[in-house]
Short mmCIF file of C-alpha atoms in Angstrom, two decimals:
data_model
loop_
_atom_site.label_atom_id
_atom_site.label_comp_id
_atom_site.label_asym_id
_atom_site.label_seq_id
_atom_site.Cartn_x
_atom_site.Cartn_y
_atom_site.Cartn_z
CA ARG A 1 114.39 216.60 64.47
CA LEU A 2 113.31 219.97 62.74
CA PRO A 3 113.11 219.47 58.89
CA PHE A 4 113.38 223.29 58.72
CA HIS A 5 113.54 225.89 61.60
CA ILE A 6 112.14 229.43 62.19
CA ASP A 7 114.27 230.11 65.25
CA SER A 8 117.39 231.64 64.09
CA THR A 9 118.91 233.95 66.53
CA PRO A 10 121.36 236.47 65.07
CA GLY A 11 122.85 238.53 67.74
CA GLU A 12 123.61 241.15 65.34
CA GLN A 13 124.72 244.93 66.68
CA TYR A 14 122.74 247.38 64.68
CA PRO A 15 124.06 250.94 63.46
CA MET A 16 121.83 253.54 64.76
CA SER A 17 119.93 254.85 61.70
CA LEU A 18 116.41 254.48 61.24
CA ILE A 19 116.06 251.92 58.81
CA ARG A 20 118.86 249.63 60.64
CA LEU A 21 117.31 249.97 64.05
CA PRO A 22 116.39 246.44 65.41
CA LEU A 23 112.88 246.76 64.71
CA TRP A 24 113.48 246.44 60.79
CA SER A 25 115.94 243.19 61.19
CA SER A 26 113.06 240.75 60.81
CA PRO A 27 109.39 240.85 59.43
CA PHE A 28 108.10 239.41 63.11
CA ARG A 29 109.42 242.70 64.81
CA PRO A 30 107.08 245.39 63.85
CA PHE A 31 104.08 243.08 62.52
CA PHE A 32 103.91 241.43 66.24
CA LEU A 33 104.46 244.51 67.95
CA LEU A 34 101.66 246.59 65.73
CA GLY A 35 99.52 243.49 65.00
CA ALA A 36 99.00 242.47 68.53
CA LEU A 37 98.43 246.40 69.56
CA TYR A 38 96.28 247.06 66.71
CA GLY A 39 94.20 243.64 67.89
CA ALA A 40 93.77 244.79 71.01
CA LEU A 41 92.64 248.73 70.03
CA LEU A 42 90.02 247.14 67.74
CA MET A 43 88.13 245.31 70.39
CA LEU A 44 88.74 248.17 73.12
CA LEU A 45 86.99 250.62 70.64
CA TRP A 46 84.33 247.91 69.51
CA ILE A 47 83.55 247.48 73.10
CA PRO A 48 81.89 250.98 73.73
CA GLN A 49 80.66 251.16 70.44
CA TYR A 50 78.69 247.98 71.21
CA THR A 51 77.62 249.30 74.52
CA GLY A 52 76.42 252.70 73.43
CA LEU A 53 78.94 254.60 74.99
CA LEU A 54 80.34 255.85 71.36
CA PRO A 55 78.11 256.13 68.53
CA PRO A 56 78.54 253.39 65.88
CA ARG A 57 80.75 253.70 62.81
CA GLU A 58 78.92 254.87 59.77
CA ASP A 59 80.95 253.18 57.02
CA PRO A 60 80.10 253.12 53.16
CA LEU A 61 77.89 249.97 53.63
CA GLY A 62 75.58 252.19 55.29
CA GLY A 63 76.35 252.14 59.11
CA LEU A 64 77.09 248.26 59.51
CA PRO A 65 79.99 248.56 62.16
CA LEU A 66 79.89 244.53 62.69
CA LEU A 67 81.04 244.45 58.93
CA TRP A 68 83.72 247.03 59.59
CA HIS A 69 84.87 245.28 62.76
CA GLN A 70 84.84 241.79 60.90
CA HIS A 71 86.98 243.16 58.02
CA GLU A 72 89.91 244.94 60.49
CA ILE A 73 89.84 241.69 62.24
CA LEU A 74 90.54 239.69 59.19
CA PHE A 75 92.55 241.70 56.97
CA GLY A 76 94.08 244.11 59.71
CA PHE A 77 95.05 242.37 62.81
CA SER A 78 94.89 238.97 61.75
CA ALA A 79 96.50 239.10 58.25
CA ALA A 80 99.32 241.18 60.03
CA ILE A 81 100.40 238.36 62.37
CA VAL A 82 100.02 235.55 59.48
CA ILE A 83 102.20 237.51 57.07
CA GLY A 84 104.91 238.46 59.96
CA PHE A 85 105.05 234.77 60.81
CA ILE A 86 105.30 233.54 57.25
CA LEU A 87 108.09 236.32 56.43
CA THR A 88 109.97 235.49 59.45
CA ALA A 89 109.75 231.12 58.55
CA LEU A 90 110.22 231.51 55.17
CA PRO A 91 113.98 231.94 54.53
CA SER A 92 114.74 229.00 57.17
CA TRP A 93 111.91 226.94 55.14
CA ALA A 94 112.78 227.68 51.62
CA GLY A 95 116.13 229.27 51.52
CA THR A 96 115.11 232.34 50.49
CA THR A 97 116.05 236.13 51.44
CA GLU A 98 114.79 237.42 54.29
CA ILE A 99 112.87 240.55 53.57
CA LYS A 100 114.25 243.57 56.06
CA GLY A 101 115.25 247.00 56.18
CA SER A 102 113.50 249.33 53.41
CA LYS A 103 111.73 246.38 51.89
CA LEU A 104 110.29 245.72 55.17
CA ALA A 105 109.47 249.32 55.95
CA LEU A 106 107.80 249.51 52.84
CA LEU A 107 105.56 246.38 53.44
CA LEU A 108 104.69 247.71 56.97
CA LEU A 109 103.85 251.10 55.58
CA SER A 110 101.34 249.58 53.24
CA TRP A 111 99.77 247.81 56.12
CA ILE A 112 99.68 250.90 58.10
CA LEU A 113 98.28 253.15 55.54
CA GLY A 114 95.66 250.49 54.82
CA ARG A 115 94.25 250.67 58.51
CA LEU A 116 94.29 254.34 58.28
CA ALA A 117 92.00 254.57 54.97
CA VAL A 118 89.82 251.91 56.52
CA THR A 119 89.59 254.28 59.51
CA PHE A 120 88.77 257.49 57.80
CA SER A 121 86.91 255.57 55.07
CA ALA A 122 83.94 258.06 55.83
CA GLU A 123 85.60 260.97 54.40
CA LEU A 124 87.81 259.18 51.68
CA PRO A 125 86.49 257.78 48.24
CA LEU A 126 85.66 254.56 48.73
CA PRO A 127 88.01 253.42 45.42
CA LEU A 128 90.76 255.11 47.11
CA VAL A 129 90.54 253.27 50.29
CA ALA A 130 90.23 250.11 48.40
CA VAL A 131 93.33 250.80 46.41
CA VAL A 132 95.36 251.71 49.50
CA ASP A 133 94.06 248.99 51.38
CA LEU A 134 94.58 246.30 48.65
CA SER A 135 98.12 247.52 48.39
CA PHE A 136 99.28 245.21 51.55
CA PRO A 137 98.24 241.69 50.32
CA LEU A 138 99.20 242.53 46.90
CA LEU A 139 103.03 243.82 48.10
CA PHE A 140 102.83 240.54 50.29
CA ALA A 141 102.04 238.46 47.02
CA LEU A 142 104.87 239.69 45.37
CA SER A 143 107.16 239.08 48.03
CA VAL A 144 106.77 235.65 48.56
CA ARG A 145 106.25 234.96 44.84
CA PRO A 146 108.12 231.85 43.86
CA ARG A 147 111.82 232.35 42.43
CA PRO A 148 113.30 229.20 40.35
CA GLY A 149 115.29 227.07 42.63
CA GLU A 150 114.36 228.78 45.59
CA THR A 151 111.15 227.25 46.83
CA ARG A 152 109.80 223.71 47.19
CA LEU A 153 106.39 223.02 45.63
CA GLN A 154 104.46 222.52 48.67
CA ILE A 155 105.67 225.95 49.94
CA SER A 156 104.99 227.67 46.77
CA LEU A 157 101.33 226.22 46.61
CA GLY A 158 100.70 227.15 50.24
CA LEU A 159 102.04 230.89 49.92
CA ALA A 160 100.01 231.14 46.69
CA VAL A 161 96.59 229.78 48.31
CA ILE A 162 97.13 232.17 51.13
CA SER A 163 98.09 235.26 49.21
CA ALA A 164 95.23 234.37 46.47
CA LEU A 165 92.55 234.18 49.10
CA LEU A 166 93.61 237.13 51.04
CA LEU A 167 93.75 239.35 48.21
CA VAL A 168 90.72 238.10 46.54
CA GLY A 169 88.90 238.00 49.77
CA ASN A 170 89.63 241.74 50.26
CA LEU A 171 88.91 242.46 46.90
CA SER A 172 85.51 240.85 47.02
CA TYR A 173 84.78 243.17 50.37
CA TYR A 174 85.01 246.02 48.30
CA LEU A 175 83.59 245.27 45.35
CA GLY A 176 80.66 244.47 47.34
CA ALA A 177 80.79 247.74 49.23
CA LEU A 178 80.98 249.91 45.86
CA GLN A 179 78.21 248.29 44.43
CA HIS A 180 76.09 248.12 47.70
CA ASP A 181 76.09 244.16 47.61
CA LEU A 182 75.83 242.80 51.11
CA GLN A 183 76.21 239.24 50.05
CA LEU A 184 79.25 239.88 47.95
CA THR A 185 80.82 241.99 50.86
CA GLN A 186 80.12 239.02 53.07
CA GLN A 187 81.62 236.53 50.64
CA GLY A 188 84.80 238.49 50.73
CA LEU A 189 85.01 238.28 54.71
CA ARG A 190 84.37 234.56 54.11
CA ILE A 191 87.11 233.83 51.96
CA GLY A 192 89.45 236.13 54.06
CA LEU A 193 88.33 233.67 57.16
CA TYR A 194 89.26 230.71 54.99
CA ALA A 195 92.62 232.20 54.30
CA ILE A 196 93.53 232.36 57.70
CA ILE A 197 91.94 228.94 58.59
CA PHE A 198 93.91 227.51 55.81
CA HIS A 199 97.24 229.04 57.16
CA CYS A 200 96.53 228.03 60.52
CA SER A 201 95.83 224.21 59.43
CA VAL A 202 99.06 223.70 57.48
CA THR A 203 101.38 225.80 59.66
CA VAL A 204 100.46 224.46 63.28
CA GLY A 205 99.62 221.01 61.50
CA ILE A 206 103.33 220.45 60.40
CA LEU A 207 104.98 222.63 63.38
CA ALA A 208 102.86 221.25 66.41
CA PRO A 209 104.17 217.55 65.92
CA ILE A 210 107.82 218.44 65.52
CA PHE A 211 107.52 220.96 68.29
CA THR A 212 106.07 218.06 70.58
CA GLU A 213 108.56 215.63 69.64
CA ASN A 214 111.25 218.02 70.46
CA ALA A 215 109.90 218.83 73.87
CA LEU A 216 109.08 215.30 74.70
CA PHE A 217 112.46 214.19 73.48
CA GLU A 218 114.45 216.61 76.11
CA ASP A 219 112.03 215.53 78.62
CA GLY A 220 113.04 212.31 78.48
CA GLN A 221 109.73 211.28 76.86
CA PRO A 222 110.81 210.43 73.35
CA VAL A 223 107.85 209.75 70.70
CA ASP A 224 107.87 209.24 67.09
CA ILE A 225 104.92 211.21 65.65
CA GLY A 226 106.24 212.25 62.43
CA HIS A 227 103.85 213.05 59.34
CA ILE A 228 101.54 210.90 57.10
CA PRO A 229 101.82 212.67 53.66
CA TRP A 230 98.45 211.51 52.65
CA LEU A 231 96.60 212.87 55.60
CA GLU A 232 98.46 216.17 55.47
CA TRP A 233 97.51 216.68 51.90
CA LEU A 234 93.97 215.60 52.71
CA SER A 235 93.62 217.70 55.56
CA ALA A 236 94.85 221.00 53.54
CA LEU A 237 92.82 219.89 50.61
CA SER A 238 89.66 219.53 52.79
CA ILE A 239 89.83 223.20 53.94
CA LEU A 240 90.16 224.47 50.36
CA VAL A 241 87.04 222.07 49.15
CA LEU A 242 85.11 223.36 52.34
CA ALA A 243 85.66 226.98 51.39
CA ALA A 244 84.57 226.76 47.72
CA VAL A 245 81.60 225.08 49.10
CA ASP A 246 80.59 227.27 51.84
CA ILE A 247 81.10 230.55 49.47
CA ALA A 248 79.39 228.79 46.52
CA GLY A 249 76.33 228.11 48.80
CA VAL A 250 75.62 224.50 47.84
CA SER A 251 73.02 222.44 49.50
CA PRO A 252 73.10 221.99 53.53
CA SER A 253 73.34 218.35 53.30
CA VAL A 254 76.66 218.73 50.99
CA GLY A 255 78.00 221.53 52.89
CA GLY A 256 77.40 219.59 56.24
CA THR A 257 78.99 216.67 55.33
CA LEU A 258 82.23 218.14 53.87
CA ALA A 259 82.21 220.32 57.30
CA LEU A 260 82.11 216.88 59.03
CA LEU A 261 84.72 215.10 56.75
CA CYS A 262 86.76 218.21 57.64
CA CYS A 263 86.32 217.83 61.02
CA LEU A 264 87.17 214.12 61.11
CA LEU A 265 90.48 214.28 59.37
CA HIS A 266 91.72 217.29 61.31
CA GLY A 267 90.76 215.51 64.68
CA VAL A 268 92.70 212.38 63.69
CA ARG A 269 95.57 214.35 62.58
CA MET A 270 95.82 216.19 66.01
CA GLY A 271 94.88 212.35 67.70
CA ARG A 272 98.36 211.41 66.84
CA TRP A 273 100.17 214.52 68.80
CA HIS A 274 100.15 213.04 72.36
CA SER A 275 98.46 215.83 73.35
CA LEU A 276 98.17 214.84 76.91
CA LYS A 277 101.91 214.55 77.41
CA ILE A 278 102.70 217.63 77.10
CA ARG A 279 100.58 219.32 79.87
CA SER A 280 103.63 220.92 81.82
CA MET A 281 104.57 222.66 78.41
CA PRO A 282 102.95 225.65 78.00
CA ILE A 283 104.63 226.61 74.85
CA VAL A 284 103.61 223.73 73.04
CA TRP A 285 99.96 222.71 74.58
CA VAL A 286 98.96 226.66 73.60
CA LEU A 287 99.37 225.14 69.80
CA HIS A 288 97.31 222.01 70.80
CA CYS A 289 94.63 223.68 72.35
CA GLY A 290 94.47 226.18 69.52
CA TYR A 291 94.08 223.45 66.91
CA GLY A 292 91.71 221.66 69.00
CA TRP A 293 89.51 224.85 68.64
CA LEU A 294 89.96 224.50 65.00
CA VAL A 295 88.38 221.18 65.06
CA ILE A 296 85.89 222.08 67.21
CA SER A 297 84.83 225.24 64.81
CA LEU A 298 84.51 222.67 62.00
CA LEU A 299 82.03 220.40 63.95
CA LEU A 300 80.07 223.51 65.01
CA LEU A 301 80.07 224.41 61.45
CA ALA A 302 78.79 221.14 60.29
CA LEU A 303 76.19 221.22 62.93
CA GLU A 304 75.00 224.60 62.12
CA THR A 305 74.84 223.84 58.46
CA TYR A 306 72.70 220.65 58.99
CA GLY A 307 70.03 223.30 60.65
CA LEU A 308 71.01 222.39 64.19
CA SER A 309 70.10 225.62 66.77
CA ILE A 310 73.89 226.30 68.14
CA GLY A 311 73.58 230.15 67.45
CA ALA A 312 74.42 231.93 64.30
CA GLU A 313 78.01 231.97 63.40
CA SER A 314 79.34 230.15 66.58
CA TRP A 315 81.86 228.27 64.41
CA VAL A 316 83.31 231.65 63.33
CA HIS A 317 83.91 232.40 66.98
CA ALA A 318 85.22 229.12 68.02
CA PHE A 319 87.91 229.48 65.63
CA THR A 320 88.71 233.17 65.29
CA VAL A 321 88.47 233.68 69.47
CA GLY A 322 89.87 230.04 70.33
CA GLY A 323 91.72 228.85 67.09
CA PHE A 324 93.42 231.43 65.48
CA GLY A 325 93.69 233.28 69.12
CA LEU A 326 95.62 230.68 70.88
CA MET A 327 97.72 229.65 67.91
CA SER A 328 98.69 232.89 66.93
CA LEU A 329 99.81 234.18 70.40
CA GLY A 330 101.43 230.73 70.92
CA LEU A 331 103.37 231.05 67.70
CA MET A 332 104.06 234.94 68.31
CA THR A 333 105.49 234.10 71.97
CA ARG A 334 107.73 231.30 70.52
CA VAL A 335 109.18 233.09 67.44
CA THR A 336 109.64 236.31 69.62
CA LEU A 337 111.58 234.12 72.51
CA ARG A 338 113.66 232.11 69.85
CA HIS A 339 114.54 234.87 67.42
CA THR A 340 115.56 237.20 70.25
CA GLY A 341 117.84 234.72 72.12
CA ARG A 342 115.80 233.54 74.85
CA GLU A 343 114.76 230.52 76.50
CA LEU A 344 111.49 229.06 75.52
CA GLN A 345 110.02 229.56 78.74
CA PRO A 346 107.13 231.99 78.79
CA HIS A 347 106.52 233.82 81.83
CA PRO A 348 103.95 232.44 84.20
CA ILE A 349 101.78 235.51 83.54
CA VAL A 350 102.30 234.64 79.82
CA VAL A 351 101.10 231.40 80.51
CA GLY A 352 98.00 233.11 82.22
CA ALA A 353 97.29 234.80 79.19
CA PHE A 354 97.17 231.64 77.08
CA LEU A 355 94.41 230.53 79.74
CA CYS A 356 92.77 233.75 79.50
CA LEU A 357 92.16 233.58 75.57
CA ALA A 358 91.20 229.82 76.05
CA SER A 359 88.25 231.32 78.81
CA ALA A 360 87.34 233.92 76.28
CA ALA A 361 86.81 231.20 73.69
CA VAL A 362 84.59 229.38 75.98
CA VAL A 363 82.41 232.31 76.92
CA ARG A 364 82.14 233.54 73.30
CA VAL A 365 80.77 230.28 71.92
CA ALA A 366 78.72 229.57 75.05
CA ILE A 367 76.68 232.74 74.86
CA PRO A 368 74.32 231.71 71.84
CA ILE A 369 74.03 228.03 72.82
CA ALA A 370 73.09 228.86 76.53
CA SER A 371 71.21 232.36 75.52
CA LEU A 372 73.83 234.14 77.83
CA GLY A 373 73.20 237.92 78.35
CA HIS A 374 75.20 240.83 76.66
CA GLU A 375 77.26 240.92 79.69
CA TRP A 376 78.95 237.98 78.70
CA LEU A 377 79.84 238.88 75.10
CA LEU A 378 81.72 242.08 76.92
CA LEU A 379 83.39 239.66 79.47
CA SER A 380 84.58 237.45 76.26
CA ALA A 381 85.95 240.51 74.63
CA LEU A 382 87.92 241.48 77.64
CA LEU A 383 89.44 238.18 78.04
CA TRP A 384 90.30 238.29 74.64
CA VAL A 385 92.06 241.75 74.97
CA ILE A 386 94.09 241.08 78.18
CA PRO A 387 96.53 238.27 76.30
CA TYR A 388 97.60 240.68 73.80
CA ILE A 389 98.01 243.71 76.16
CA ILE A 390 100.30 241.11 78.13
CA TYR A 391 102.20 240.06 75.00
CA LEU A 392 103.10 243.77 74.54
CA LEU A 393 104.10 244.20 78.13
CA PHE A 394 106.26 241.51 78.39
CA TYR A 395 107.69 241.35 74.82
CA SER A 396 107.56 244.67 73.15
CA GLN A 397 110.98 245.45 74.46
CA LEU A 398 112.20 242.35 73.34
CA LEU A 399 110.84 243.23 69.55
CA LEU A 400 112.57 246.67 70.13
CA THR A 401 116.21 245.80 71.00
CA PRO A 402 118.92 243.90 69.72
CA SER A 403 118.74 239.93 70.15
CA LEU A 404 120.99 238.48 72.66
CA PRO A 405 124.43 237.08 71.17
CA THR A 406 124.55 233.38 70.23
CA GLU A 407 126.80 231.30 72.34
#
């Protein structure tokens, strides 16, 4: 029942030259590998800085390590996972040519150089850091630009939105840093956050019902979920309108109402997915759970905007830890297994990683609401790191070796 698929399994044999290694055969391989590694390293470096075991970073913004941490979580770690997935799925979705080999290596190099530039930003001119880091979203935008007859309108619009938000958000961050304008810098981070939210809401919102139908059909419980076009479009547009209103700083009553409406739309959308029927199917329920955290984050945003005391930015952590964390790890696991020719049956320890990540979200959101101590924040951070380490332990070899031959 898939109108498109992301699950090709080439089973190719690769000549042993550097650029033809299996790592460069598909975008998900290097970006999932290095993205997961970088995400874990970011959090492991943040923990000793937070506890005082390491001195805080002194970045060009005047010693604001939290902004550096937020920037790299969004434009480093999250962008790598999102772009790795999009570039892997795009050939099946739109009939485009898959980026691989030297083109893929160049795109990955731009991401690596951006991370290095940010890491050593205290020793480099800030304009140089900005140019190097911005080369990655710019190259991505060029890689997915629509070509006549290749890409459907919906896909072109979605790619344009994600590309523009990532590029404009990162640019705003650096313009704020250059002008010592903290508000502009924070707006850049906000734009980048909404780019990730939009990607997850559209991608998982389309794929989760399809994967659910397929899984239940194989389990002898056929259901017909389908997609309601007006609901899909409204759900996507609601995120963009909310982003514009939030970043523009309109009145709390308007912002809160839009956030609540957005929450209701996505809640109705998810309510059609028969979530209770897939409790025994972790490769599917992890996406449902992640999307559920997206709905929760929108509700928290509405409550926060209305002025209820639930902890500053709780909605952000609900999405980044629970929403994006679960949806990204679920898709990373699915794509890795399918594209390397394995069955869609994650190891029980990987399923434990899903539960660990969900627990991290619960703890992180509960901290400001229940006034929990700093030790709970460290626990949440560790619970977030462990799943990505598990992913690397179980799947890094699959990412580095050829896919199994197709039968």
